[in-house]
């Protein structure tokens, strides 16, 4: 192409050289959004690159804005000697086959963004996005305009680019919650090694827009531009699942999971083709955009409560220290694993002991009086045979009082789960996040939670008709656990058991999505 003044003229008629791309482009123009989604997912414009350039090209870019910014920042200089923008945290610009002039163009565009979007203080994915989109842009100005449109996109249910550390960290926590559902076992591996789970998940988006090979990244970009952030969650979850399968046999040799994951993604072609990666990604059952947005906002609110401000740049978020943790049921390492399983917005805060058979009266009246009013809660049991298991209850036990019925009453949300810690560590939970639905007395309102509370009924003898003195005799109370359709769990212990010790733990400063949702719908 030739540039004359501010005008860029193409000197090649690409339609004649590549008539197939021209024909496909006309089909793209005539397709609706659902058809475009299918095209993006299946690589309709993956090759040749001329078709992708047409497919993502924006119209009427505001060239003057970019040229004015360039003149202001660089004057007549063609190469920039400026340090990289602060929102990048001195991160490297992904090369993606760009030569030194291409890398210089990316740097100039990034500096212009820093000067134009003054409220953007943390955006580590921007270098990769600019590098990728520059490949398919006519010039720097068009690339600037295309990415600026993504930055300015305001629909919260289909957002594209997080621009502050608060928003970025909330996205990382939301990904962690999804990973806990869709990739069971990885949290246990990392938490058991005493490595920082929050820091591991803080890299999730960089696995895609920094570590993935170019041919993989551009295929993800196709779907991302059409569908938004949800695509990135899907791809990152698939990468995490592939990594878990790879690392499980060599976990003892991994010194740093963050570094190991980065290397794995960079060499993902050894494990999975890009077609298979995307096929797996779009097979994952995901929460709705509305629920993801609700969860994201709840995580953001918990970070604000933790002291993270939207106006501050990257800051440390202290994780819970279990060094001095004390319990009659679990060790500090076991509680660390439980805390890795619970939703991220709660895992930011320390556990508080609400009830213990060692400290409190062994009666149901005492049990209820200490735990009612607390949401959520973690129930822990140790049997006389040293088996340890329990449940995470997302809703307040006082809910049982709202339904005066002789029939079985149940309540809870999709964030409830049951788990075992000894002799094995495993947790059982629905694969799809549902943080809003509460099942009540057999009503079918979303997924069935008919056994959420039956675990406690079966284990703790809370059925109607049982007297409070059941736990007050001074002898170990008995119970049993069984297969539960809700959680798809095996029995949590080997048979009928006697309780040696029981504890209930609450969470400091907890934020409930259910409370937030009830506020929203009023």
Coordinates of N, CA and C in Angstrom, one line a residue, residues 57-183:
X57 N -12.4 -5.4 10.2 CA -12.1 -4.0 9.8 C -13.2 -3.1 10.3
X58 N -12.9 -2.0 10.9 CA -13.9 -1.0 11.3 C -14.0 0.0 10.2
X59 N -15.1 0.8 10.3 CA -15.4 1.8 9.3 C -15.1 3.2 9.8
X60 N -14.7 4.1 9.0 CA -14.5 5.5 9.3 C -13.7 5.7 10.6
X61 N -12.5 5.2 10.7 CA -11.7 5.4 11.9 C -11.4 6.9 12.1
X62 N -11.4 7.3 13.4 CA -11.2 8.7 13.7 C -9.7 8.9 13.6
X63 N -9.1 9.0 12.4 CA -7.7 9.1 12.2 C -7.1 10.4 12.9
X64 N -7.8 11.5 12.8 CA -7.3 12.7 13.3 C -6.9 12.6 14.8
X65 N -7.7 11.9 15.6 CA -7.5 11.8 17.0 C -6.1 11.1 17.2
X66 N -5.9 10.0 16.5 CA -4.6 9.3 16.6 C -3.4 10.1 16.2
X67 N -3.6 10.8 15.0 CA -2.5 11.6 14.5 C -2.1 12.8 15.5
X68 N -3.2 13.4 16.1 CA -2.9 14.5 17.0 C -2.2 13.9 18.3
X69 N -2.6 12.8 18.7 CA -1.9 12.2 19.9 C -0.4 11.8 19.5
X70 N -0.2 11.3 18.3 CA 1.2 11.0 17.9 C 2.0 12.2 17.8
X71 N 1.5 13.3 17.3 CA 2.2 14.6 17.2 C 2.6 15.1 18.6
X72 N 1.6 15.0 19.5 CA 1.8 15.5 20.8 C 2.9 14.7 21.6
X73 N 2.9 13.4 21.4 CA 3.8 12.5 22.1 C 5.1 12.3 21.5
X74 N 5.1 12.2 20.1 CA 6.4 11.8 19.5 C 6.9 12.9 18.5
X75 N 6.2 13.9 18.2 CA 6.6 15.0 17.3 C 6.9 14.4 15.9
X76 N 8.0 14.6 15.4 CA 8.3 14.1 14.0 C 9.1 12.7 14.1
X77 N 9.3 12.2 15.3 CA 10.0 11.0 15.4 C 9.2 9.8 15.0
X78 N 9.8 8.9 14.2 CA 9.1 7.7 13.8 C 9.2 6.6 14.8
X79 N 10.3 6.6 15.6 CA 10.5 5.5 16.6 C 10.3 6.2 18.0
X80 N 9.7 5.4 18.9 CA 9.5 5.9 20.2 C 10.5 5.4 21.2
X81 N 11.1 6.3 22.0 CA 12.0 5.9 23.0 C 11.4 6.0 24.4
X82 N 10.1 6.3 24.4 CA 9.4 6.4 25.7 C 9.3 5.0 26.5
X83 N 9.3 5.1 27.8 CA 9.0 3.8 28.5 C 7.6 3.4 28.3
X84 N 7.3 2.1 28.5 CA 6.0 1.6 28.2 C 5.0 2.2 29.2
X85 N 3.7 2.3 28.8 CA 2.7 2.9 29.7 C 2.6 2.2 31.1
X86 N 2.3 2.9 32.1 CA 2.2 2.4 33.4 C 1.2 1.3 33.6
X87 N 0.1 1.3 32.8 CA -0.9 0.3 32.9 C -0.5 -1.0 32.5
X88 N 0.7 -1.1 31.8 CA 1.3 -2.4 31.3 C 2.1 -3.0 32.4
X89 N 2.5 -2.3 33.4 CA 3.4 -2.8 34.4 C 4.7 -3.3 33.8
X90 N 5.2 -2.5 32.9 CA 6.5 -2.9 32.2 C 6.5 -4.3 31.6
X91 N 5.3 -4.8 31.2 CA 5.2 -6.1 30.6 C 5.8 -6.0 29.1
X92 N 6.2 -7.1 28.6 CA 6.7 -7.1 27.3 C 5.6 -7.1 26.3
X93 N 5.9 -6.5 25.1 CA 4.9 -6.6 24.0 C 5.0 -7.9 23.3
X94 N 4.0 -8.7 23.2 CA 4.1 -9.9 22.5 C 4.5 -9.7 21.0
X95 N 5.5 -10.5 20.5 CA 6.0 -10.2 19.2 C 5.0 -10.7 18.1
X96 N 4.4 -11.9 18.3 CA 3.5 -12.4 17.3 C 3.9 -12.1 15.8
X97 N 5.2 -12.4 15.6 CA 5.8 -12.4 14.2 C 6.0 -10.9 13.7
X98 N 5.8 -9.9 14.6 CA 6.0 -8.5 14.2 C 7.5 -8.2 14.1
X99 N 7.9 -7.4 13.1 CA 9.3 -7.0 13.1 C 9.5 -5.8 14.0
X100 N 10.7 -5.2 14.0 CA 10.9 -4.1 14.9 C 10.1 -2.9 14.7
X101 N 9.7 -2.7 13.4 CA 8.8 -1.5 13.1 C 7.4 -1.8 13.6
X102 N 7.0 -3.1 13.4 CA 5.7 -3.4 14.0 C 5.6 -3.3 15.5
X103 N 6.6 -3.7 16.2 CA 6.7 -3.6 17.6 C 6.7 -2.1 18.0
X104 N 7.4 -1.3 17.3 CA 7.4 0.1 17.5 C 6.0 0.7 17.3
X105 N 5.2 0.3 16.3 CA 3.9 0.7 16.1 C 3.0 0.4 17.2
X106 N 3.1 -0.9 17.7 CA 2.3 -1.3 18.9 C 2.6 -0.4 20.1
X107 N 3.9 -0.1 20.3 CA 4.2 0.7 21.5 C 3.7 2.1 21.3
X108 N 3.7 2.7 20.2 CA 3.1 4.0 20.0 C 1.6 4.0 20.2
X109 N 0.9 3.0 19.7 CA -0.5 2.9 20.0 C -0.8 2.8 21.5
X110 N 0.0 2.0 22.1 CA -0.3 1.8 23.6 C 0.0 3.1 24.4
X111 N 1.0 3.8 24.0 CA 1.3 5.1 24.6 C 0.1 6.1 24.4
X112 N -0.4 6.0 23.2 CA -1.5 6.9 22.8 C -2.8 6.6 23.7
X113 N -3.0 5.3 23.9 CA -4.1 4.9 24.8 C -3.9 5.4 26.2
X114 N -2.7 5.3 26.7 CA -2.4 5.8 28.0 C -2.7 7.3 28.2
X115 N -2.4 8.0 27.1 CA -2.7 9.5 27.1 C -4.1 9.8 26.8
X116 N -4.9 8.9 26.2 CA -6.2 9.2 25.8 C -7.2 8.7 26.8
X117 N -7.0 7.5 27.4 CA -7.9 7.0 28.4 C -7.2 7.2 29.8
X118 N -7.4 8.3 30.4 CA -6.7 8.7 31.6 C -7.1 7.9 32.8
X119 N -8.3 7.3 32.8 CA -8.7 6.5 34.0 C -8.2 5.1 33.9
X120 N -7.6 4.7 32.8 CA -7.1 3.3 32.6 C -5.8 3.2 33.4
X121 N -5.8 2.4 34.5 CA -4.6 2.3 35.2 C -4.0 0.9 35.3
X122 N -4.7 -0.1 34.8 CA -4.2 -1.5 34.8 C -4.9 -2.3 33.7
X123 N -4.1 -2.6 32.7 CA -4.7 -3.3 31.6 C -3.7 -4.2 30.9
X124 N -3.3 -5.3 31.5 CA -2.1 -6.1 31.0 C -2.4 -6.8 29.7
X125 N -3.7 -7.0 29.3 CA -4.0 -7.7 28.0 C -3.9 -6.8 26.8
X126 N -3.8 -5.5 27.0 CA -3.9 -4.5 25.9 C -2.7 -4.7 24.9
X127 N -1.5 -4.9 25.3 CA -0.4 -5.1 24.4 C -0.6 -6.3 23.4
X128 N -1.1 -7.4 23.9 CA -1.4 -8.5 23.1 C -2.5 -8.2 22.1
X129 N -3.6 -7.6 22.6 CA -4.7 -7.2 21.7 C -4.3 -6.3 20.5
X130 N -3.5 -5.3 20.9 CA -3.0 -4.4 19.9 C -2.1 -5.1 18.9
X131 N -1.2 -5.9 19.4 CA -0.3 -6.7 18.5 C -1.1 -7.5 17.5
X132 N -2.1 -8.2 18.0 CA -2.9 -9.1 17.1 C -3.7 -8.3 16.1
X133 N -4.4 -7.3 16.6 CA -5.3 -6.6 15.6 C -4.5 -5.7 14.6
X134 N -3.3 -5.3 15.0 CA -2.4 -4.6 14.1 C -2.1 -5.4 12.8
X135 N -2.1 -6.7 13.0 CA -1.8 -7.6 11.8 C -2.9 -7.4 10.7
X136 N -4.1 -7.1 11.1 CA -5.2 -7.0 10.2 C -5.8 -5.6 10.0
X137 N -4.9 -4.6 10.3 CA -5.4 -3.3 10.2 C -4.6 -2.6 9.1
X138 N -5.2 -1.6 8.4 CA -4.6 -0.9 7.3 C -3.4 -0.1 7.8
X139 N -3.5 0.5 9.0 CA -2.4 1.3 9.5 C -2.6 1.4 11.1
X140 N -1.7 2.2 11.7 CA -1.8 2.4 13.1 C -3.1 3.0 13.6
X141 N -3.6 4.0 12.8 CA -4.8 4.7 13.2 C -6.0 3.8 13.2
X142 N -6.1 2.9 12.2 CA -7.2 2.0 12.2 C -7.1 1.0 13.4
X143 N -5.9 0.5 13.7 CA -5.8 -0.3 14.8 C -6.2 0.4 16.1
X144 N -5.7 1.6 16.3 CA -6.1 2.4 17.5 C -7.6 2.5 17.6
X145 N -8.2 2.8 16.5 CA -9.7 3.0 16.5 C -10.4 1.7 16.9
X146 N -10.0 0.6 16.3 CA -10.6 -0.7 16.5 C -10.5 -1.1 18.0
X147 N -9.3 -1.0 18.6 CA -9.2 -1.3 20.0 C -9.9 -0.4 20.9
X148 N -9.9 0.9 20.5 CA -10.6 1.9 21.3 C -12.0 1.6 21.5
X149 N -12.6 1.1 20.4 CA -14.0 0.7 20.5 C -14.3 -0.4 21.5
X150 N -13.3 -1.3 21.6 CA -13.4 -2.4 22.6 C -13.3 -1.8 24.0
X151 N -12.4 -0.9 24.2 CA -12.2 -0.2 25.5 C -13.5 0.5 25.9
X152 N -14.1 1.2 25.0 CA -15.3 2.0 25.3 C -16.6 1.2 25.4
X153 N -16.6 -0.1 25.1 CA -17.8 -0.9 25.1 C -18.4 -0.9 26.5
X154 N -19.6 -0.7 26.6 CA -20.2 -0.4 28.0 C -21.2 -1.5 28.5
X155 N -21.6 -2.4 27.6 CA -22.5 -3.5 28.0 C -21.9 -4.4 29.0
X156 N -22.3 -4.4 30.3 CA -21.6 -5.2 31.3 C -21.7 -6.7 31.1
X157 N -22.8 -7.1 30.4 CA -22.9 -8.6 30.1 C -22.1 -9.1 29.0
X158 N -21.4 -8.1 28.3 CA -20.6 -8.5 27.1 C -19.3 -7.6 27.1
X159 N -18.8 -7.4 28.3 CA -17.6 -6.5 28.3 C -16.4 -7.1 27.6
X160 N -15.5 -6.2 27.3 CA -14.3 -6.7 26.6 C -13.0 -6.5 27.3
X161 N -12.8 -5.3 27.9 CA -11.4 -5.0 28.4 C -11.6 -4.4 29.8
X162 N -11.0 -5.0 30.8 CA -11.0 -4.4 32.1 C -9.8 -3.4 32.2
X163 N -10.1 -2.3 32.8 CA -9.2 -1.2 32.7 C -8.6 -0.7 34.0
X164 N -9.0 -1.4 35.1 CA -8.5 -1.0 36.4 C -8.1 -2.3 37.1
X165 N -7.2 -2.2 38.1 CA -6.8 -3.4 38.9 C -8.0 -4.0 39.6
X166 N -8.9 -3.2 40.1 CA -10.1 -3.7 40.8 C -10.9 -4.6 39.8
X167 N -11.1 -4.1 38.6 CA -11.9 -4.9 37.7 C -11.2 -6.2 37.2
X168 N -9.9 -6.0 37.0 CA -9.1 -7.1 36.6 C -9.0 -8.2 37.6
X169 N -8.8 -7.8 38.9 CA -8.8 -8.8 40.0 C -10.1 -9.5 40.2
X170 N -11.2 -8.7 40.0 CA -12.6 -9.3 40.1 C -12.8 -10.4 39.0
X171 N -12.2 -10.1 37.8 CA -12.3 -11.1 36.7 C -11.5 -12.3 37.1
X172 N -10.4 -12.2 37.7 CA -9.5 -13.3 38.1 C -10.3 -14.2 39.2
X173 N -10.9 -13.5 40.1 CA -11.7 -14.2 41.1 C -12.9 -15.0 40.5
X174 N -13.5 -14.3 39.5 CA -14.6 -15.0 38.9 C -14.2 -16.2 38.1
X175 N -13.0 -16.1 37.4 CA -12.4 -17.2 36.7 C -12.1 -18.3 37.7
X176 N -11.6 -18.0 38.9 CA -11.3 -19.0 39.9 C -12.6 -19.7 40.4
X177 N -13.7 -19.0 40.5 CA -14.9 -19.7 40.9 C -15.4 -20.6 39.8
X178 N -15.2 -20.2 38.5 CA -15.6 -21.1 37.4 C -14.6 -22.3 37.4
X179 N -13.4 -22.1 37.6 CA -12.4 -23.2 37.6 C -12.7 -24.2 38.7
X180 N -13.2 -23.7 39.9 CA -13.6 -24.6 41.0 C -14.7 -25.6 40.6
X181 N -15.6 -25.1 39.7 CA -16.7 -25.9 39.2 C -16.3 -26.8 38.1
X182 N -15.5 -26.3 37.1 CA -15.3 -27.0 35.9 C -14.0 -27.8 35.9
X183 N -13.1 -27.5 36.8 CA -11.7 -28.2 36.7 C -11.4 -28.6 38.2

